[in-house]
Coordinates of C-alpha atoms and ligand atoms in Angstrom, one line a residue:
M1 CA 30.3 31.8 -21.5
T2 CA 30.9 29.2 -18.8
S3 CA 33.0 26.3 -19.7
A4 CA 31.4 22.9 -19.6
F5 CA 34.5 21.7 -17.8
S6 CA 34.9 24.3 -15.2
D7 CA 35.2 22.1 -12.1
P8 CA 38.6 20.7 -11.1
A9 CA 38.4 16.9 -11.0
S10 CA 40.1 17.0 -7.6
Q11 CA 36.9 18.1 -5.8
Y12 CA 35.4 14.7 -6.3
T13 CA 35.9 11.9 -3.8
W14 CA 37.3 9.7 -6.5
G15 CA 39.2 12.6 -8.1
G16 CA 42.6 10.9 -7.8
R17 CA 42.1 8.8 -10.9
F18 CA 40.5 11.5 -13.1
S19 CA 42.1 14.2 -15.2
E20 CA 39.0 15.9 -16.5
S21 CA 35.8 17.1 -14.8
V22 CA 32.4 16.1 -15.9
S23 CA 30.3 18.6 -17.8
D24 CA 27.5 20.4 -15.9
L25 CA 25.0 18.3 -17.8
V26 CA 26.6 15.0 -16.9
K27 CA 26.9 16.2 -13.3
R28 CA 23.2 16.9 -13.2
Y29 CA 22.4 13.7 -15.1
T30 CA 24.3 11.5 -12.7
A31 CA 23.4 13.2 -9.4
S32 CA 20.8 11.9 -7.1
V33 CA 21.0 14.3 -4.2
S34 CA 17.8 16.1 -5.2
F35 CA 15.8 13.0 -4.3
D36 CA 18.0 10.7 -2.2
R37 CA 18.6 13.4 0.4
R38 CA 15.5 12.2 2.1
L39 CA 17.6 9.2 3.2
W40 CA 19.7 11.4 5.4
R41 CA 18.5 10.1 8.7
Q42 CA 19.1 6.5 7.7
D43 CA 22.5 7.4 6.2
I44 CA 23.7 9.0 9.5
R45 CA 22.3 6.1 11.5
G46 CA 24.0 3.5 9.3
S47 CA 27.3 5.4 9.4
L48 CA 27.2 5.6 13.2
A49 CA 26.6 1.9 13.5
H50 CA 29.4 1.2 11.0
A51 CA 31.8 3.5 12.9
R52 CA 31.0 2.0 16.3
M53 CA 31.6 -1.5 14.9
L54 CA 34.9 -0.3 13.4
A55 CA 36.0 1.1 16.7
R56 CA 34.9 -2.0 18.6
Q57 CA 36.9 -4.1 16.2
G58 CA 40.0 -2.0 16.6
I59 CA 39.8 -0.8 13.0
L60 CA 39.1 2.8 14.1
D61 CA 40.6 4.7 17.1
S62 CA 38.2 5.6 19.8
E63 CA 39.1 9.3 19.4
D64 CA 38.1 9.1 15.7
L65 CA 34.8 7.5 16.8
V66 CA 34.1 10.3 19.2
A67 CA 34.9 12.9 16.5
I68 CA 32.6 11.1 14.0
E69 CA 29.8 11.0 16.6
R70 CA 30.2 14.6 17.3
G71 CA 30.3 15.6 13.7
M72 CA 27.2 13.5 12.8
A73 CA 25.3 15.0 15.7
A74 CA 26.1 18.5 14.3
I75 CA 25.1 17.4 10.7
H76 CA 21.9 15.9 12.0
K77 CA 21.0 19.3 13.6
E78 CA 22.0 21.2 10.4
I79 CA 19.8 19.1 8.2
E80 CA 16.9 19.1 10.6
T81 CA 16.9 22.8 10.9
G82 CA 17.4 23.4 7.1
R83 CA 20.9 24.9 7.5
F84 CA 22.7 22.1 5.6
D85 CA 24.1 23.1 2.3
W86 CA 23.2 20.3 -0.1
S87 CA 25.4 20.4 -3.2
V88 CA 24.8 18.7 -6.5
D89 CA 28.5 18.8 -7.1
L90 CA 28.7 16.1 -4.4
E91 CA 26.4 13.8 -6.3
D92 CA 24.4 12.1 -3.6
V93 CA 23.3 12.1 0.0
H94 CA 26.3 9.9 1.0
F95 CA 29.0 12.2 -0.4
N96 CA 27.2 15.3 0.9
I97 CA 27.2 14.0 4.4
E98 CA 30.7 12.5 4.3
K99 CA 32.3 15.7 2.9
R100 CA 30.6 17.8 5.6
L101 CA 31.8 15.4 8.2
T102 CA 35.3 15.7 7.0
A103 CA 35.0 19.5 7.0
L104 CA 33.8 19.4 10.6
V105 CA 36.1 16.8 12.1
G106 CA 39.0 16.3 9.7
D107 CA 40.7 13.0 9.1
A108 CA 38.3 11.0 11.3
G109 CA 35.6 11.8 8.7
K110 CA 37.9 10.4 6.0
R111 CA 38.3 7.2 7.9
L112 CA 34.6 6.5 8.2
H113 CA 34.4 4.9 4.8
T114 CA 36.9 2.2 5.8
G115 CA 35.6 -1.3 4.9
R116 CA 32.5 0.2 3.3
S117 CA 31.3 1.2 -0.1
R118 CA 28.4 3.4 -1.2
N119 CA 27.0 0.3 -2.7
D120 CA 26.3 -1.5 0.6
Q121 CA 25.7 1.9 2.2
V122 CA 22.8 2.9 -0.1
A123 CA 21.3 -0.6 0.1
T124 CA 21.3 -0.3 3.8
D125 CA 19.8 3.2 3.8
I126 CA 16.9 2.1 1.5
R127 CA 16.1 -0.9 3.6
L128 CA 16.0 1.2 6.8
Y129 CA 13.8 3.8 5.1
L130 CA 11.5 1.2 3.6
R131 CA 11.1 -0.7 6.9
D132 CA 9.7 2.5 8.5
G133 CA 7.5 3.1 5.5
V134 CA 6.0 -0.4 5.7
D135 CA 5.3 0.1 9.4
E136 CA 3.5 3.3 8.7
A137 CA 1.5 1.8 5.8
V138 CA 0.5 -1.2 8.0
L139 CA -0.7 1.2 10.8
L140 CA -2.8 3.1 8.2
L141 CA -4.2 -0.1 6.9
R142 CA -5.1 -1.0 10.4
A143 CA -7.1 2.2 10.8
L144 CA -8.8 1.6 7.5
C145 CA -9.7 -1.9 8.5
E146 CA -11.1 -0.7 11.8
A147 CA -13.2 1.9 9.9
L148 CA -14.6 -0.9 7.7
I149 CA -15.4 -3.1 10.6
G150 CA -17.2 -0.1 12.3
L151 CA -19.2 0.5 9.2
A152 CA -20.0 -3.2 9.0
E153 CA -21.3 -3.3 12.6
R154 CA -23.4 -0.2 12.1
E155 CA -24.9 -1.4 8.8
A156 CA -25.0 -5.2 9.5
A157 CA -28.7 -5.2 8.7
T158 CA -28.9 -2.6 6.0
P159 CA -30.1 -4.2 2.8
M160 CA -28.5 -3.2 -0.5
P161 CA -28.4 -4.9 -3.9
G162 CA -25.4 -7.1 -4.6
F163 CA -24.3 -6.8 -8.2
T164 CA -22.8 -9.1 -10.8
H165 CA -22.0 -7.5 -14.2
L166 CA -23.2 -4.4 -12.5
Q167 CA -26.8 -5.8 -12.7
V168 CA -28.8 -6.2 -9.5
A169 CA -28.2 -9.8 -8.5
Q170 CA -29.2 -10.7 -4.9
P171 CA -29.8 -8.8 -1.7
I172 CA -26.8 -8.3 0.6
T173 CA -26.2 -6.0 3.5
F174 CA -24.0 -2.9 3.3
G175 CA -22.1 -4.3 6.2
H176 CA -21.3 -7.5 4.3
H177 CA -20.1 -5.4 1.4
M178 CA -17.8 -3.4 3.7
L179 CA -16.3 -6.6 5.1
A180 CA -15.4 -7.7 1.6
Y181 CA -13.0 -4.8 1.5
F182 CA -11.8 -5.6 5.0
E183 CA -10.7 -9.0 3.7
M184 CA -8.7 -7.4 0.9
F185 CA -7.0 -4.9 3.1
L186 CA -6.2 -7.5 5.7
R187 CA -4.5 -9.6 3.1
D188 CA -2.6 -6.4 2.0
A189 CA -1.4 -5.9 5.6
E190 CA -0.2 -9.5 5.7
R191 CA 1.6 -9.1 2.4
L192 CA 3.4 -5.9 3.6
L193 CA 4.4 -7.6 6.9
D194 CA 5.7 -10.6 5.0
C195 CA 7.7 -8.4 2.7
R196 CA 9.1 -6.5 5.7
R197 CA 10.9 -9.7 6.8
R198 CA 12.9 -9.7 3.6
I199 CA 13.5 -5.9 3.8
N200 CA 14.9 -6.3 7.3
R201 CA 18.3 -7.8 6.4
L202 CA 21.6 -5.9 6.5
P203 CA 23.7 -5.4 3.3
L204 CA 26.5 -3.5 5.1
G205 CA 29.7 -5.5 5.1
A206 CA 29.3 -6.4 1.4
A207 CA 31.3 -3.3 0.6
A208 CA 31.5 -2.7 -3.1
L209 CA 30.7 -6.3 -4.1
A210 CA 33.0 -8.8 -2.6
G211 CA 33.2 -8.1 1.1
T212 CA 36.1 -6.4 2.8
T213 CA 39.6 -7.3 4.0
Y214 CA 38.9 -5.8 7.5
P215 CA 37.8 -7.9 10.4
I216 CA 34.3 -6.5 10.5
D217 CA 31.5 -7.7 12.8
R218 CA 28.3 -7.6 10.7
A219 CA 26.1 -9.1 13.4
M220 CA 26.9 -6.2 15.6
V221 CA 25.9 -3.7 13.0
A222 CA 22.7 -5.7 12.2
A223 CA 21.8 -5.7 15.9
E224 CA 22.4 -2.0 16.3
L225 CA 20.3 -1.1 13.3
G226 CA 17.5 -3.6 14.3
F227 CA 18.0 -5.9 11.3
E228 CA 16.8 -9.5 11.8
A229 CA 19.8 -10.9 9.9
V230 CA 22.6 -10.1 7.5
C231 CA 22.4 -10.5 3.7
E232 CA 24.3 -13.7 3.2
N233 CA 25.9 -13.0 -0.1
S234 CA 27.8 -9.9 -0.8
L235 CA 27.1 -9.7 -4.5
D236 CA 23.4 -10.2 -3.9
A237 CA 23.4 -7.7 -1.0
V238 CA 24.6 -4.8 -3.1
S239 CA 22.8 -5.6 -6.4
D240 CA 19.3 -6.9 -5.9
R241 CA 16.4 -4.7 -5.2
D242 CA 13.7 -7.4 -5.1
F243 CA 12.7 -6.2 -1.6
A244 CA 11.7 -2.9 -3.1
I245 CA 10.0 -4.6 -6.0
E246 CA 8.0 -6.7 -3.6
F247 CA 7.0 -3.6 -1.7
C248 CA 5.8 -1.9 -4.9
A249 CA 3.9 -5.1 -5.8
A250 CA 2.2 -5.2 -2.4
S251 CA 1.5 -1.4 -2.7
A252 CA 0.1 -1.8 -6.2
L253 CA -2.3 -4.4 -4.8
V254 CA -3.4 -2.1 -2.0
M255 CA -4.0 0.6 -4.5
T256 CA -5.9 -1.8 -6.7
H257 CA -8.2 -2.5 -3.8
I258 CA -8.5 1.2 -3.0
S259 CA -9.3 1.7 -6.7
R260 CA -12.1 -0.8 -6.7
L261 CA -13.6 0.8 -3.6
S262 CA -13.2 4.2 -5.2
E263 CA -15.0 3.1 -8.3
E264 CA -17.9 1.9 -6.2
L265 CA -18.0 5.1 -4.2
V266 CA -18.1 7.1 -7.4
L267 CA -21.0 5.0 -8.7
W268 CA -22.8 5.0 -5.3
M269 CA -22.6 8.8 -5.1
T270 CA -24.2 9.5 -8.5
P271 CA -27.7 10.8 -7.9
R272 CA -29.0 7.9 -10.0
M273 CA -27.8 5.4 -7.3
G274 CA -27.4 7.6 -4.3
F275 CA -26.4 4.7 -2.0
V276 CA -24.0 6.8 0.0
R277 CA -23.3 10.4 1.0
I278 CA -19.6 11.4 1.1
A279 CA -18.8 14.2 3.4
D280 CA -18.1 17.5 1.8
R281 CA -14.5 17.6 2.9
F282 CA -13.7 14.8 0.5
C283 CA -15.4 16.4 -2.5
T284 CA -15.1 19.5 -4.6
G285 CA -17.4 21.6 -6.6
S286 CA -17.3 22.8 -10.2
S287 CA -16.1 26.2 -11.3
I288 CA -19.0 26.5 -13.7
M289 CA -21.9 24.2 -12.6
P290 CA -23.1 25.3 -9.2
Q291 CA -25.0 22.1 -8.4
K292 CA -22.0 19.8 -8.7
K293 CA -20.4 17.9 -5.8
N294 CA -17.7 15.7 -7.3
P295 CA -16.1 12.7 -5.6
D296 CA -12.6 13.9 -6.1
V297 CA -10.9 11.8 -3.5
P298 CA -12.1 8.4 -4.8
E299 CA -11.5 9.6 -8.4
L300 CA -7.9 10.7 -7.7
A301 CA -7.2 7.5 -5.8
R302 CA -8.4 5.5 -8.8
G303 CA -6.1 7.6 -10.9
K304 CA -3.1 7.3 -8.6
T305 CA -3.4 3.5 -8.8
G306 CA -2.1 3.6 -12.3
R307 CA 0.9 5.6 -11.1
V308 CA 1.8 3.0 -8.5
T309 CA 1.4 0.1 -10.9
G310 CA 3.7 2.0 -13.2
H311 CA 6.3 2.2 -10.6
L312 CA 6.2 -1.5 -10.1
V313 CA 6.7 -2.1 -13.8
A314 CA 9.5 0.5 -13.8
L315 CA 11.4 -1.3 -11.0
L316 CA 11.0 -4.7 -12.6
T317 CA 12.3 -3.3 -15.9
L318 CA 15.2 -1.6 -14.1
M319 CA 16.3 -4.9 -12.6
K320 CA 15.9 -7.3 -15.5
G321 CA 18.9 -6.4 -17.6
Q322 CA 21.5 -5.9 -14.9
P323 CA 24.5 -8.2 -14.6
L324 CA 25.8 -8.8 -11.1
A325 CA 26.7 -6.9 -9.0
Y326 CA 26.0 -3.2 -8.5
N327 CA 25.2 -1.0 -11.5
K328 CA 24.4 2.7 -11.5
D329 CA 21.0 1.7 -12.9
N330 CA 20.0 1.1 -9.3
Q331 CA 20.1 4.8 -8.5
E332 CA 16.9 4.9 -10.5
D333 CA 15.1 2.8 -7.9
K334 CA 14.6 5.7 -5.5
E335 CA 12.1 8.0 -7.2
P336 CA 9.6 5.2 -8.1
L337 CA 10.0 3.7 -4.6
F338 CA 9.6 7.0 -2.7
D339 CA 6.6 8.0 -4.8
T340 CA 5.0 4.6 -4.2
L341 CA 5.4 5.1 -0.5
D342 CA 4.1 8.7 -0.5
T343 CA 1.2 7.8 -2.7
L344 CA 0.3 4.8 -0.7
T345 CA 0.5 6.4 2.7
D346 CA -1.3 9.6 1.6
T347 CA -4.1 7.5 0.0
L348 CA -4.5 5.3 3.0
R349 CA -4.5 8.2 5.4
V350 CA -7.3 9.9 3.5
F351 CA -9.3 6.7 3.1
A352 CA -9.0 5.8 6.7
D353 CA -10.5 9.2 7.6
M354 CA -13.2 9.0 4.9
M355 CA -14.3 5.5 5.8
T356 CA -14.3 6.3 9.5
S357 CA -16.5 9.4 9.5
G358 CA -17.0 10.5 5.9
I359 CA -19.4 8.0 4.5
T360 CA -23.1 7.8 5.3
A361 CA -25.3 5.0 4.0
R362 CA -28.6 5.9 2.4
P363 CA -30.8 2.8 3.1
E364 CA -33.8 4.1 1.3
A365 CA -31.9 4.4 -2.0
M366 CA -30.5 0.9 -1.6
R367 CA -33.9 -0.5 -0.9
A368 CA -35.4 1.3 -3.9
A369 CA -32.7 -0.2 -6.2
L370 CA -33.4 -3.7 -4.7
A371 CA -37.1 -3.3 -5.5
D372 CA -36.3 -2.5 -9.1
G373 CA -34.1 -5.5 -9.8
F374 CA -36.0 -8.7 -9.0
A375 CA -33.3 -9.3 -6.4
T376 CA -35.1 -12.2 -4.8
A377 CA -35.5 -14.3 -7.9
T378 CA -32.9 -16.8 -6.8
D379 CA -34.7 -17.1 -3.5
L380 CA -37.9 -18.0 -5.4
A381 CA -36.0 -20.7 -7.3
D382 CA -34.5 -22.0 -4.1
Y383 CA -38.1 -22.1 -2.6
L384 CA -39.3 -24.2 -5.5
T385 CA -36.3 -26.5 -5.3
R386 CA -37.0 -27.0 -1.6
K387 CA -40.6 -28.0 -2.6
G388 CA -39.2 -30.7 -4.9
L389 CA -38.7 -29.1 -8.3
P390 CA -35.3 -29.7 -9.8
F391 CA -33.3 -26.5 -9.7
R392 CA -33.1 -26.1 -13.5
D393 CA -36.9 -26.3 -13.8
A394 CA -37.3 -23.9 -10.9
H395 CA -34.9 -21.5 -12.6
E396 CA -37.1 -21.7 -15.7
A397 CA -40.3 -21.1 -13.8
V398 CA -38.9 -18.1 -12.0
G399 CA -37.6 -16.7 -15.3
R400 CA -41.2 -16.7 -16.5
A401 CA -42.3 -15.1 -13.2
V402 CA -39.8 -12.2 -13.8
K403 CA -41.2 -11.8 -17.3
V404 CA -44.7 -11.5 -16.0
A405 CA -43.7 -9.1 -13.2
E406 CA -41.8 -7.0 -15.7
E407 CA -44.8 -6.7 -17.9
L408 CA -47.0 -5.7 -15.0
G409 CA -44.4 -3.3 -13.7
V410 CA -44.2 -4.9 -10.2
D411 CA -41.7 -6.7 -8.0
L412 CA -41.9 -10.4 -7.6
S413 CA -43.2 -10.0 -4.1
E414 CA -46.1 -7.9 -5.5
L415 CA -47.3 -10.6 -7.9
P416 CA -50.7 -12.1 -6.7
L417 CA -50.6 -15.6 -5.4
S418 CA -52.8 -16.7 -8.3
A419 CA -50.3 -15.5 -10.9
L420 CA -47.5 -17.3 -9.1
K421 CA -49.5 -20.5 -8.8
E422 CA -50.0 -20.4 -12.6
L423 CA -46.2 -20.6 -13.0
S424 CA -46.0 -23.4 -10.6
P425 CA -48.7 -25.2 -8.5
L426 CA -46.0 -25.8 -5.8
I427 CA -46.2 -22.1 -4.8
E428 CA -48.2 -21.4 -1.7
D429 CA -48.9 -18.6 0.7
D430 CA -45.6 -19.0 2.5
V431 CA -43.7 -17.9 -0.6
F432 CA -44.0 -14.2 0.4
A433 CA -41.7 -14.7 3.4
T434 CA -39.0 -15.9 0.9
L435 CA -39.6 -13.0 -1.5
T436 CA -39.0 -10.3 1.0
V437 CA -35.5 -8.8 1.2
E438 CA -35.3 -9.5 4.9
G439 CA -36.2 -13.1 4.3
A440 CA -33.6 -13.5 1.5
L441 CA -30.9 -12.0 3.8
A442 CA -31.8 -14.0 6.9
A443 CA -31.7 -17.2 4.8
R444 CA -28.0 -16.8 4.0
D445 CA -27.0 -17.9 7.4
H446 CA -23.6 -19.5 7.2
V447 CA -20.0 -18.4 7.7
G448 CA -19.2 -16.0 4.8
G449 CA -22.9 -15.4 4.2
T450 CA -24.7 -12.0 4.3
S451 CA -27.4 -12.5 7.0
P452 CA -27.2 -9.7 9.6
G453 CA -26.3 -12.2 12.3
Q454 CA -23.4 -13.6 10.2
V455 CA -22.2 -10.1 9.4
R456 CA -22.2 -9.2 13.1
A457 CA -20.3 -12.4 13.9
A458 CA -17.9 -11.8 11.1
A459 CA -17.2 -8.3 12.3
I460 CA -16.3 -9.7 15.8
R461 CA -13.9 -12.2 14.2
A462 CA -12.5 -9.5 11.9
R463 CA -11.3 -7.5 14.9
E464 CA -9.6 -10.6 16.4
R465 CA -8.0 -11.5 13.0
L466 CA -6.8 -7.9 12.5
T467 CA -5.0 -8.0 15.9
G468 CA -3.6 -11.4 15.1
V469 CA -2.1 -10.3 11.8
L470 CA -0.6 -7.2 13.3
N471 CA 0.9 -9.2 16.1
G472 CA 2.2 -11.7 13.6
N473 CA 1.0 -14.6 15.6
S474 CA -2.3 -15.7 14.2
P475 CA -3.6 -16.9 10.9
A476 CA -5.6 -14.3 9.0
Y477 CA -8.1 -16.8 7.8
T478 CA -11.5 -17.5 9.2
Q479 CA -12.1 -19.3 12.5
S480 CA -10.4 -22.7 12.6
L481 CA -12.9 -25.1 11.1
Ligands
LIG501 N1 23.7 7.2 -5.5 C1 24.1 5.8 -5.7 C2 22.8 5.0 -5.8 O1 21.8 5.4 -5.5 C3 24.9 5.3 -4.5 C4 25.8 4.2 -4.9 C5 26.8 4.6 -5.9 N2 27.7 3.6 -6.2 C6 28.6 3.7 -7.2 N3 29.4 2.7 -7.3 N4 28.5 4.6 -8.1 O2 22.8 3.8 -6.1

């Protein structure tokens, strides 16, 4: 039988104060190396910036700096090539790397941690990691937005039913519908870029919580690591994770938008609606029903949205009970954060591809659904209103027209003029231009409207606005009015 206390306390970095080792269970319970090792690049980068600053400030000898740089280069290679021996005994990514450094270069490795704590170290690592993550997510959002604009341009004049309450409401174009999602994802990109500004501040220098007694130069470290500024308060720097929470909130919104799009794709793909075809590479079959083609990608994305929203709630809950400053609770920030980032980027990657070349509109099916739903009823009411009838009375007259058409089993545009005249004497031969889908679309000719001309113009503006948001120098909203 192995003893639960088989490890000598002295192997730990803090061993000096301890007389008893932790049990294997506690070791496993408190360790984070299995998941925080993915921060290794950031950890090395942050350590090198710290060491260079220490040397510049005369806190570290230049020979020690050279040794640290040499050791870190070796460690970098070892990890990259899978030859690094990660040890759960060394708790986390920081201790694993530091111990290895000391093994490689001796006392210089032990001097690296001067004026620093794992508390400001880990906060720095996460911010560096997340900053790259945001940049990747924004690039993917850009690809998705471009795909939606492309679809909008191709389908600017393709009529489809617009729905409210999932009932056919009014004709819109498929292009207009795609641009609605463009708007959502453009705001998502704005939100992520805004959140990036608050991620991009340097915690190092806060040390454990109160700062350090060494004459450090935080601005130098910030500049070397590409941070815009330093975190101004040492307690806040090591303890808050609001930047991570913000990122998860922004991600949960992206996923919510993806989920709404997914829900529509699933509906549109049912043979009942058949508005779109989704390329086979995004679908799977059934193991028992040979005829099936299931929209797995949209369904999974819809499902994964719950997971990301869950991570947001987890991080909010993690934070809410913590007194200042650092508490070990914060170690629990990583798995939700990493999984949010992975889920978000995977989802965006597959959606950018699917919306670029995996979706084909089926205009015949859309038109058939329009014919079924009295989609031009509002246009008939507007027609009567233009002829002088108060809108409420027009609404009432058209309601009766729908009833008659329903009884006869025809669309409004198929009702004979005589039947329409019975409902209102104001109706004349010119009504039929209004009752066609093309007429209804062309009539909605203003900024934000669905007429094909407006959709084409909106797509052009969308490209400019996307560039503006990505360059951070232009408002994301419509043309200046
Ligand atoms: N693995 C720890 C974390 O993720 C690093 C910081 C540990 N600090 C400490 N005082 N125990 O938060």
